[in-house]
mmCIF file of C-alpha atoms in Angstrom:
data_model
loop_
_atom_site.group_PDB
_atom_site.id
_atom_site.type_symbol
_atom_site.label_atom_id
_atom_site.label_comp_id
_atom_site.label_asym_id
_atom_site.label_seq_id
_atom_site.Cartn_x
_atom_site.Cartn_y
_atom_site.Cartn_z
ATOM 1 C CA MET A 1441 14.756 -19.563 37.591
ATOM 2 C CA LYS A 1442 17.277 -16.555 35.317
ATOM 3 C CA LYS A 1443 16.574 -19.595 32.249
ATOM 4 C CA LEU A 1444 12.525 -19.565 32.642
ATOM 5 C CA ILE A 1445 12.260 -15.449 32.700
ATOM 6 C CA TYR A 1446 14.425 -15.636 29.602
ATOM 7 C CA LEU A 1447 12.371 -18.212 27.971
ATOM 8 C CA ILE A 1448 9.086 -16.039 28.548
ATOM 9 C CA THR A 1449 10.873 -12.852 27.418
ATOM 10 C CA LEU A 1450 11.793 -15.298 23.834
ATOM 11 C CA SER A 1451 8.110 -16.052 23.718
ATOM 12 C CA PHE A 1452 6.897 -12.925 23.736
ATOM 13 C CA ILE A 1453 9.262 -11.816 21.294
ATOM 14 C CA ILE A 1454 8.233 -14.549 19.025
ATOM 15 C CA THR A 1455 4.608 -14.139 18.929
ATOM 16 C CA SER A 1456 4.255 -10.338 19.284
ATOM 17 C CA CYS A 1457 2.904 -8.238 16.659
ATOM 18 C CA GLY A 1458 6.468 -6.721 16.166
ATOM 19 C CA SER A 1459 6.913 -3.977 13.928
ATOM 20 C CA THR A 1460 10.223 -5.208 12.082
ATOM 21 C CA LYS A 1461 12.052 -3.061 9.425
ATOM 22 C CA GLY A 1462 9.946 -2.382 6.664
ATOM 23 C CA LEU A 1463 11.052 -3.834 2.955
ATOM 24 C CA TYR A 1464 11.754 0.062 2.070
ATOM 25 C CA SER A 1465 11.676 3.567 3.871
ATOM 26 C CA TRP A 1466 9.644 6.171 1.991
ATOM 27 C CA ASP A 1467 9.776 9.475 3.944
ATOM 28 C CA LYS A 1468 7.128 11.585 3.764
ATOM 29 C CA TYR A 1469 6.298 10.534 0.350
ATOM 30 C CA GLU A 1470 2.323 9.643 -0.048
ATOM 31 C CA GLN A 1471 1.928 12.896 2.137
ATOM 32 C CA ALA A 1472 3.722 15.022 -1.073
ATOM 33 C CA SER A 1473 1.703 12.707 -3.230
ATOM 34 C CA TYR A 1474 -1.407 13.348 -1.985
ATOM 35 C CA ASN A 1475 -0.517 17.018 -2.394
ATOM 36 C CA TYR A 1476 0.719 16.848 -5.703
ATOM 37 C CA LEU A 1477 -2.195 14.908 -7.481
ATOM 38 C CA LYS A 1478 -4.793 17.802 -4.980
ATOM 39 C CA LYS A 1479 -3.297 20.901 -6.064
ATOM 40 C CA ALA A 1480 -0.366 20.029 -8.806
ATOM 41 C CA ASP A 1481 1.328 23.399 -8.494
ATOM 42 C CA GLU A 1482 4.861 24.616 -8.531
ATOM 43 C CA LYS A 1483 4.833 24.154 -4.441
ATOM 44 C CA SER A 1484 3.464 20.627 -4.229
ATOM 45 C CA THR A 1485 5.864 19.451 -7.602
ATOM 46 C CA GLU A 1486 9.434 20.507 -6.255
ATOM 47 C CA LYS A 1487 7.936 18.863 -2.548
ATOM 48 C CA ILE A 1488 7.403 15.556 -4.540
ATOM 49 C CA ILE A 1489 11.058 16.197 -6.733
ATOM 50 C CA GLU A 1490 12.112 16.067 -3.136
ATOM 51 C CA GLN A 1491 10.795 13.371 -1.587
ATOM 52 C CA TYR A 1492 11.519 11.309 -4.979
ATOM 53 C CA LYS A 1493 15.527 11.922 -4.546
ATOM 54 C CA LYS A 1494 15.413 11.027 -0.443
ATOM 55 C CA VAL A 1495 13.137 7.801 -1.539
ATOM 56 C CA LEU A 1496 15.891 6.662 -4.146
ATOM 57 C CA ASN A 1497 19.198 8.098 -2.894
ATOM 58 C CA LYS A 1498 18.724 7.575 0.671
ATOM 59 C CA GLN A 1499 17.200 4.030 1.192
ATOM 60 C CA LYS A 1500 17.076 2.674 4.581
ATOM 61 C CA GLY A 1501 14.694 -0.048 3.759
ATOM 62 C CA THR A 1502 15.614 -3.868 4.425
ATOM 63 C CA ARG A 1503 16.046 -4.680 0.724
ATOM 64 C CA LYS A 1504 18.235 -1.451 0.093
ATOM 65 C CA MET A 1505 17.279 -0.563 -3.248
ATOM 66 C CA ALA A 1506 14.222 1.777 -4.337
ATOM 67 C CA PRO A 1507 11.036 0.943 -4.490
ATOM 68 C CA PRO A 1508 8.697 -0.158 -7.173
ATOM 69 C CA GLY A 1509 7.512 2.790 -9.076
ATOM 70 C CA MET A 1510 9.722 5.234 -7.618
ATOM 71 C CA TYR A 1511 12.518 6.121 -10.408
ATOM 72 C CA ALA A 1512 9.628 5.354 -12.912
ATOM 73 C CA ASP A 1513 7.254 8.338 -11.684
ATOM 74 C CA TYR A 1514 10.814 10.238 -10.727
ATOM 75 C CA GLY A 1515 11.534 10.108 -14.306
ATOM 76 C CA TYR A 1516 8.023 10.990 -15.453
ATOM 77 C CA PHE A 1517 8.348 14.469 -12.750
ATOM 78 C CA LEU A 1518 11.776 14.863 -14.318
ATOM 79 C CA ILE A 1519 10.347 14.517 -18.534
ATOM 80 C CA GLN A 1520 7.384 16.748 -17.479
ATOM 81 C CA ARG A 1521 9.439 19.799 -16.470
ATOM 82 C CA GLY A 1522 11.598 19.355 -19.833
ATOM 83 C CA ASN A 1523 14.713 17.123 -18.002
ATOM 84 C CA LEU A 1524 14.096 14.544 -21.220
ATOM 85 C CA LYS A 1525 17.403 13.052 -20.958
ATOM 86 C CA GLU A 1526 17.189 12.292 -16.997
ATOM 87 C CA GLY A 1527 13.723 11.367 -16.861
ATOM 88 C CA LYS A 1528 14.296 8.455 -19.681
ATOM 89 C CA ALA A 1529 17.626 7.585 -18.255
ATOM 90 C CA ASN A 1530 15.441 7.344 -14.583
ATOM 91 C CA LEU A 1531 12.409 5.048 -16.462
ATOM 92 C CA MET A 1532 15.730 3.490 -17.496
ATOM 93 C CA LYS A 1533 16.585 2.918 -13.938
ATOM 94 C CA GLU A 1534 13.171 1.268 -12.965
ATOM 95 C CA ILE A 1535 13.230 -1.292 -15.927
ATOM 96 C CA VAL A 1536 17.089 -2.482 -14.101
ATOM 97 C CA LEU A 1537 15.755 -2.904 -10.869
ATOM 98 C CA TYR A 1538 12.701 -4.632 -11.687
ATOM 99 C CA PRO A 1539 12.023 -5.865 -14.919
ATOM 100 C CA GLU A 1540 8.933 -7.067 -14.626
ATOM 101 C CA SER A 1541 8.227 -2.788 -15.153
ATOM 102 C CA LYS A 1542 9.346 -3.163 -19.729
ATOM 103 C CA ILE A 1543 6.132 -3.985 -20.927
ATOM 104 C CA PHE A 1544 4.951 -0.126 -19.520
ATOM 105 C CA ILE A 1545 8.117 1.348 -19.530
ATOM 106 C CA ASP A 1546 8.994 0.026 -22.599
ATOM 107 C CA ARG A 1547 5.381 1.945 -24.051
ATOM 108 C CA ILE A 1548 6.118 5.197 -22.594
ATOM 109 C CA LEU A 1549 9.357 5.446 -23.728
ATOM 110 C CA LYS A 1550 7.657 4.936 -27.514
ATOM 111 C CA LEU A 1551 5.949 7.395 -26.138
ATOM 112 C CA ILE A 1552 8.288 10.074 -25.850
ATOM 113 C CA GLU A 1553 9.914 9.025 -28.861
ATOM 114 C CA GLU A 1554 7.336 9.786 -31.220
ATOM 115 C CA MET B 850 7.060 -26.083 39.763
ATOM 116 C CA LYS B 851 7.466 -27.719 36.743
ATOM 117 C CA ASN B 852 3.550 -27.556 35.899
ATOM 118 C CA SER B 853 3.134 -23.400 36.882
ATOM 119 C CA ILE B 854 6.394 -23.223 34.426
ATOM 120 C CA TYR B 855 3.837 -24.479 31.719
ATOM 121 C CA LEU B 856 1.105 -22.725 32.341
ATOM 122 C CA LEU B 857 2.778 -19.469 32.834
ATOM 123 C CA LEU B 858 4.801 -20.144 29.445
ATOM 124 C CA VAL B 859 1.428 -21.265 27.566
ATOM 125 C CA THR B 860 -0.621 -18.136 28.639
ATOM 126 C CA THR B 861 2.010 -16.212 27.412
ATOM 127 C CA LEU B 862 1.629 -17.248 24.052
ATOM 128 C CA ILE B 863 -1.684 -16.958 24.419
ATOM 129 C CA LEU B 864 -1.625 -13.377 25.608
ATOM 130 C CA SER B 865 1.248 -12.341 23.314
ATOM 131 C CA SER B 866 0.080 -13.744 20.191
ATOM 132 C CA CYS B 867 -1.736 -11.617 16.980
ATOM 133 C CA GLY B 868 -5.103 -13.409 18.531
ATOM 134 C CA SER B 869 -7.625 -13.846 15.823
ATOM 135 C CA THR B 870 -11.024 -16.514 16.529
ATOM 136 C CA ASN B 871 -11.208 -16.568 12.579
ATOM 137 C CA LYS B 872 -9.157 -19.776 11.840
ATOM 138 C CA VAL B 873 -9.508 -19.343 7.990
ATOM 139 C CA LEU B 874 -5.490 -20.069 6.947
ATOM 140 C CA LYS B 875 -4.353 -17.728 4.204
ATOM 141 C CA SER B 876 -3.470 -20.699 1.803
ATOM 142 C CA SER B 877 -7.293 -20.837 1.669
ATOM 143 C CA ALA B 878 -8.527 -17.448 2.367
ATOM 144 C CA TYR B 879 -6.713 -15.987 -0.945
ATOM 145 C CA SER B 880 -5.646 -19.489 -2.379
ATOM 146 C CA GLY B 881 -5.477 -18.157 -5.777
ATOM 147 C CA MET B 882 -2.922 -15.635 -4.581
ATOM 148 C CA TYR B 883 -0.715 -18.815 -3.867
ATOM 149 C CA LYS B 884 -1.903 -20.228 -7.063
ATOM 150 C CA GLU B 885 -1.144 -18.050 -9.736
ATOM 151 C CA LYS B 886 1.936 -15.961 -7.555
ATOM 152 C CA PRO B 887 1.280 -12.451 -9.355
ATOM 153 C CA LEU B 888 4.074 -10.191 -8.998
ATOM 154 C CA SER B 889 2.767 -6.751 -10.505
ATOM 155 C CA LEU B 890 -0.706 -4.741 -9.567
ATOM 156 C CA LEU B 891 -2.078 -1.780 -11.123
ATOM 157 C CA ILE B 892 -3.904 0.668 -8.499
ATOM 158 C CA MET B 893 -6.941 1.662 -10.737
ATOM 159 C CA PRO B 894 -8.607 4.986 -9.577
ATOM 160 C CA PRO B 895 -10.530 3.876 -6.160
ATOM 161 C CA ILE B 896 -14.251 4.204 -7.121
ATOM 162 C CA ASN B 897 -16.154 6.858 -4.683
ATOM 163 C CA ARG B 898 -19.755 6.200 -3.143
ATOM 164 C CA SER B 899 -19.252 8.106 -0.307
ATOM 165 C CA THR B 900 -20.862 11.852 0.111
ATOM 166 C CA ASN B 901 -16.993 12.885 0.818
ATOM 167 C CA VAL B 902 -16.057 14.239 -2.803
ATOM 168 C CA GLU B 903 -11.800 14.363 -1.563
ATOM 169 C CA ALA B 904 -12.149 10.374 -0.259
ATOM 170 C CA LYS B 905 -11.065 9.240 -3.550
ATOM 171 C CA GLU B 906 -7.232 11.254 -3.713
ATOM 172 C CA PHE B 907 -7.349 10.011 -0.053
ATOM 173 C CA PHE B 908 -6.945 6.703 -0.927
ATOM 174 C CA HIS B 909 -5.305 6.829 -3.974
ATOM 175 C CA THR B 910 -2.386 8.307 -3.317
ATOM 176 C CA THR B 911 -1.750 6.077 0.177
ATOM 177 C CA LEU B 912 -2.560 2.615 -2.027
ATOM 178 C CA ASN B 913 1.387 2.053 -3.440
ATOM 179 C CA VAL B 914 3.537 1.260 -0.115
ATOM 180 C CA PRO B 915 1.742 -0.962 1.696
ATOM 181 C CA ILE B 916 0.916 -3.175 -1.414
ATOM 182 C CA ALA B 917 4.562 -2.615 -1.735
ATOM 183 C CA ASN B 918 5.883 -3.193 1.415
ATOM 184 C CA ALA B 919 3.865 -6.387 1.358
ATOM 185 C CA GLY B 920 7.007 -7.318 -1.390
ATOM 186 C CA TYR B 921 4.648 -6.640 -4.639
ATOM 187 C CA TYR B 922 5.301 -4.954 -7.905
ATOM 188 C CA VAL B 923 3.882 -1.439 -7.972
ATOM 189 C CA ILE B 924 3.104 -0.374 -11.625
ATOM 190 C CA PRO B 925 4.173 3.567 -11.072
ATOM 191 C CA PRO B 926 1.422 4.867 -9.829
ATOM 192 C CA PHE B 927 1.483 8.696 -11.279
ATOM 193 C CA LEU B 928 2.571 7.190 -14.563
ATOM 194 C CA SER B 929 0.045 4.504 -14.886
ATOM 195 C CA MET B 930 -2.314 7.368 -13.813
ATOM 196 C CA GLU B 931 -1.906 9.047 -16.822
ATOM 197 C CA ILE B 932 -2.689 6.868 -19.058
ATOM 198 C CA LEU B 933 -5.521 5.530 -17.405
ATOM 199 C CA LYS B 934 -6.507 9.269 -17.884
ATOM 200 C CA ARG B 935 -5.677 9.564 -21.255
ATOM 201 C CA GLU B 936 -7.397 6.635 -22.416
ATOM 202 C CA SER B 937 -10.503 7.636 -21.342
ATOM 203 C CA ALA B 938 -9.991 4.974 -18.633
ATOM 204 C CA TYR B 939 -10.180 7.063 -15.278
ATOM 205 C CA ASP B 940 -13.542 5.413 -14.151
ATOM 206 C CA ALA B 941 -12.380 2.216 -12.719
ATOM 207 C CA GLU B 942 -16.218 1.399 -12.275
ATOM 208 C CA MET B 943 -16.006 0.769 -16.060
ATOM 209 C CA PHE B 944 -13.627 -2.263 -15.541
ATOM 210 C CA ILE B 945 -14.668 -4.160 -12.113
ATOM 211 C CA ASP B 946 -17.317 -6.572 -14.242
ATOM 212 C CA ARG B 947 -15.019 -6.328 -17.394
ATOM 213 C CA PRO B 948 -12.073 -8.624 -18.087
ATOM 214 C CA LEU B 949 -9.031 -6.976 -17.753
ATOM 215 C CA ASN B 950 -6.275 -8.689 -20.295
ATOM 216 C CA VAL B 951 -5.614 -5.447 -21.642
ATOM 217 C CA PHE B 952 -4.380 -4.334 -18.131
ATOM 218 C CA ALA B 953 -2.049 -7.011 -18.175
ATOM 219 C CA GLU B 954 -1.302 -5.784 -22.308
ATOM 220 C CA ILE B 955 -0.663 -2.365 -21.704
ATOM 221 C CA PHE B 956 0.763 -2.328 -18.114
ATOM 222 C CA GLY B 957 1.897 -5.618 -17.721
ATOM 223 C CA ALA B 958 0.061 -6.186 -14.335
ATOM 224 C CA ASP B 959 -0.837 -9.335 -13.058
ATOM 225 C CA MET B 960 -3.267 -7.821 -10.519
ATOM 226 C CA ALA B 961 -5.950 -5.090 -10.993
ATOM 227 C CA LEU B 962 -6.741 -3.322 -7.829
ATOM 228 C CA PHE B 963 -10.404 -1.391 -7.421
ATOM 229 C CA THR B 964 -11.576 -0.058 -4.147
ATOM 230 C CA ILE B 965 -14.460 1.134 -3.292
ATOM 231 C CA ILE B 966 -15.379 4.169 -0.603
ATOM 232 C CA THR B 967 -18.822 3.375 0.319
ATOM 233 C CA LYS B 968 -19.004 5.838 3.832
ATOM 234 C CA TRP B 969 -16.765 8.593 4.458
ATOM 235 C CA ASP B 970 -18.487 9.899 7.609
ATOM 236 C CA LYS B 971 -16.999 12.827 10.048
ATOM 237 C CA SER B 972 -18.264 13.714 13.245
ATOM 238 C CA SER B 973 -15.848 16.741 14.261
ATOM 239 C CA LEU B 974 -17.436 16.389 17.815
ATOM 240 C CA ALA B 975 -16.083 13.061 18.468
ATOM 241 C CA SER B 976 -13.522 14.218 16.700
ATOM 242 C CA LYS B 977 -13.240 10.534 14.603
ATOM 243 C CA VAL B 978 -14.002 9.466 11.183
ATOM 244 C CA ILE B 979 -15.788 6.292 10.091
ATOM 245 C CA VAL B 980 -15.010 5.130 6.540
ATOM 246 C CA GLU B 981 -15.957 2.169 4.743
ATOM 247 C CA VAL B 982 -14.376 0.862 2.253
ATOM 248 C CA GLU B 983 -13.969 -2.395 -0.081
ATOM 249 C CA TYR B 984 -11.015 -3.932 -1.268
ATOM 250 C CA ILE B 985 -10.899 -5.977 -4.056
ATOM 251 C CA ILE B 986 -7.254 -7.365 -6.032
ATOM 252 C CA LYS B 987 -8.406 -9.295 -9.224
ATOM 253 C CA SER B 988 -6.194 -11.150 -11.470
ATOM 254 C CA THR B 989 -5.657 -9.869 -14.866
ATOM 255 C CA THR B 990 -5.336 -12.674 -16.881
ATOM 256 C CA SER B 991 -7.788 -15.320 -14.909
ATOM 257 C CA GLY B 992 -10.293 -12.707 -13.674
ATOM 258 C CA GLU B 993 -10.093 -14.379 -10.562
ATOM 259 C CA VAL B 994 -10.938 -12.284 -7.360
ATOM 260 C CA LEU B 995 -7.819 -12.849 -5.933
ATOM 261 C CA TYR B 996 -7.735 -11.060 -2.667
ATOM 262 C CA ASN B 997 -10.484 -9.437 -0.792
ATOM 263 C CA ARG B 998 -11.192 -7.574 1.924
ATOM 264 C CA LYS B 999 -14.264 -4.989 3.315
ATOM 265 C CA GLY B 1000 -13.708 -3.023 6.354
ATOM 266 C CA THR B 1001 -15.975 -0.015 8.475
ATOM 267 C CA VAL B 1002 -12.524 1.596 9.818
ATOM 268 C CA THR B 1003 -12.749 4.042 12.368
ATOM 269 C CA TYR B 1004 -10.132 6.476 12.625
ATOM 270 C CA ASN B 1005 -9.463 8.571 16.134
ATOM 271 C CA THR B 1006 -8.090 11.698 14.833
ATOM 272 C CA SER B 1007 -7.641 13.470 18.066
ATOM 273 C CA VAL B 1008 -4.638 10.868 18.044
ATOM 274 C CA SER B 1009 -1.993 12.335 20.903
ATOM 275 C CA ALA B 1010 1.250 11.607 21.079
ATOM 276 C CA GLY B 1011 1.159 7.771 21.671
ATOM 277 C CA ASN B 1012 3.296 5.243 22.900
ATOM 278 C CA SER B 1013 4.311 4.683 19.708
ATOM 279 C CA ALA B 1014 7.011 6.158 17.788
ATOM 280 C CA LEU B 1015 5.283 5.986 14.724
ATOM 281 C CA LEU B 1016 2.002 7.260 16.015
ATOM 282 C CA SER B 1017 3.932 10.047 17.762
ATOM 283 C CA ILE B 1018 5.513 10.999 14.185
ATOM 284 C CA LEU B 1019 1.747 10.910 12.443
ATOM 285 C CA ALA B 1020 0.430 13.840 15.568
ATOM 286 C CA SER B 1021 3.146 15.970 15.095
ATOM 287 C CA VAL B 1022 2.469 16.272 11.313
ATOM 288 C CA ALA B 1023 -1.370 16.177 11.581
ATOM 289 C CA ASN B 1024 -1.741 19.399 11.982
ATOM 290 C CA THR B 1025 -4.120 20.348 8.809
ATOM 291 C CA ALA B 1026 -7.886 18.733 7.885
ATOM 292 C CA ALA B 1027 -6.386 17.515 4.934
ATOM 293 C CA THR B 1028 -2.859 15.551 6.528
ATOM 294 C CA LYS B 1029 -5.387 14.353 9.104
ATOM 295 C CA TYR B 1030 -7.691 12.022 6.754
ATOM 296 C CA VAL B 1031 -4.908 11.623 4.594
ATOM 297 C CA ASP B 1032 -4.203 9.509 7.861
ATOM 298 C CA VAL B 1033 -7.153 8.096 8.276
ATOM 299 C CA ALA B 1034 -6.847 6.060 4.458
ATOM 300 C CA ARG B 1035 -3.513 4.883 5.159
ATOM 301 C CA ALA B 1036 -4.556 3.231 8.009
ATOM 302 C CA ALA B 1037 -7.122 2.004 6.406
ATOM 303 C CA ASN B 1038 -5.115 0.749 3.475
ATOM 304 C CA ASN B 1039 -2.130 -0.833 6.240
ATOM 305 C CA TYR B 1040 -4.679 -2.347 8.329
ATOM 306 C CA THR B 1041 -6.249 -3.699 5.179
ATOM 307 C CA PHE B 1042 -3.499 -5.058 3.309
ATOM 308 C CA SER B 1043 -0.982 -6.088 6.341
ATOM 309 C CA ASP B 1044 -3.200 -9.469 5.658
ATOM 310 C CA LEU B 1045 -1.533 -9.971 2.189
ATOM 311 C CA PRO B 1046 0.333 -12.731 1.755
ATOM 312 C CA ALA B 1047 3.902 -12.156 0.893
ATOM 313 C CA GLY B 1048 5.198 -10.635 -2.587
ATOM 314 C CA MET B 1049 8.410 -12.447 -4.166
ATOM 315 C CA TYR B 1050 10.306 -9.596 -2.951
ATOM 316 C CA GLY B 1051 9.234 -9.945 0.637
ATOM 317 C CA PRO B 1052 11.128 -12.744 3.046
ATOM 318 C CA GLN B 1053 8.074 -14.596 3.879
ATOM 319 C CA TYR B 1054 7.358 -15.295 0.396
ATOM 320 C CA GLY B 1055 5.420 -18.912 -0.284
ATOM 321 C CA LEU B 1056 6.414 -19.116 3.539
ATOM 322 C CA ASP B 1057 2.860 -18.015 4.670
ATOM 323 C CA GLY B 1058 0.171 -19.783 3.480
ATOM 324 C CA GLY B 1059 0.040 -21.549 6.856
ATOM 325 C CA ASN B 1060 -0.828 -18.324 8.347
ATOM 326 C CA THR B 1061 -4.454 -17.370 10.031
ATOM 327 C CA ALA B 1062 -6.074 -14.927 7.682
ATOM 328 C CA GLY B 1063 -7.542 -11.847 8.949
ATOM 329 C CA PHE B 1064 -11.649 -11.582 8.489
ATOM 330 C CA LYS B 1065 -12.440 -10.683 4.953
ATOM 331 C CA VAL B 1066 -15.400 -8.455 6.423
ATOM 332 C CA PHE B 1067 -14.232 -6.540 9.788
ATOM 333 C CA LYS B 1068 -14.470 -3.890 11.893
ATOM 334 C CA VAL B 1069 -11.683 -2.074 13.531
ATOM 335 C CA ARG B 1070 -11.206 0.517 15.757
ATOM 336 C CA LEU B 1071 -7.425 2.964 14.556
ATOM 337 C CA PRO B 1072 -4.818 4.238 15.134
ATOM 338 C CA LYS B 1073 -4.571 1.028 18.068
#
């Protein structure tokens, strides 16, 4: 009988639409990115930068890697705020992590050089 | 006894599975995805044909997360938005019926995602929002439609802390109207893309073709 209960429990676990842990953790990034897009003021910019730092440095997803685009967008915000050196370094990190970004990021790096 | 055990097991399986009567497999519903094996996706600015002027932003900022979570590379959303604006290409309507090779050249994108919002009606009395939105992912190389779904989402904005941890987090955050409406778009996007075949970075990559696909045209009430 015990076996049966195990079996039933198991079949529930296997077939249910279980919400497993995601590839990446995002913290409050979506909310911050909406607020920034809407307001683009000092406060919303600070908030989104704070979120990038969390997503990049405190990653809890199963891949244990920064999600696509986050290093590059963070770099873009840094460059906008005049921090060219760190901004470029973050753009380059995007290429290291995601080589498929190279076409686009190289173009951006070139734009910055001009 | 044995028979009743089997019966019980079968019933459990049926009851607990993500039931749907749609029998189309992902490999045929989204055959282009399995054939072309695209990796990188460019989010095009949503096309807003609804009466809510803000709907575009609600959707724009909540598209990259579910697609990245499905295992794809999403071209940096803010950086690409900036370039699209600079190139006077911020109106996605101009590109939807045109060849998209230029997006492969400039952004290295294998896919372009178009979002068309046709309806965003809120009824504050019933505290719900009804959204109608179509999602189209096109290949930038072949021009083929790789993925498309059209949904009517009825979102209950008066969700109190539900039984899931996520819901209670959302409910505690959802104070201002804008917060609430970002959740509407997020729920619609998450629901729609939960059917996306797994991308290269997902553990199910190449293994989910035999799974049943969701309906291409669907109606859903969220949060579930």
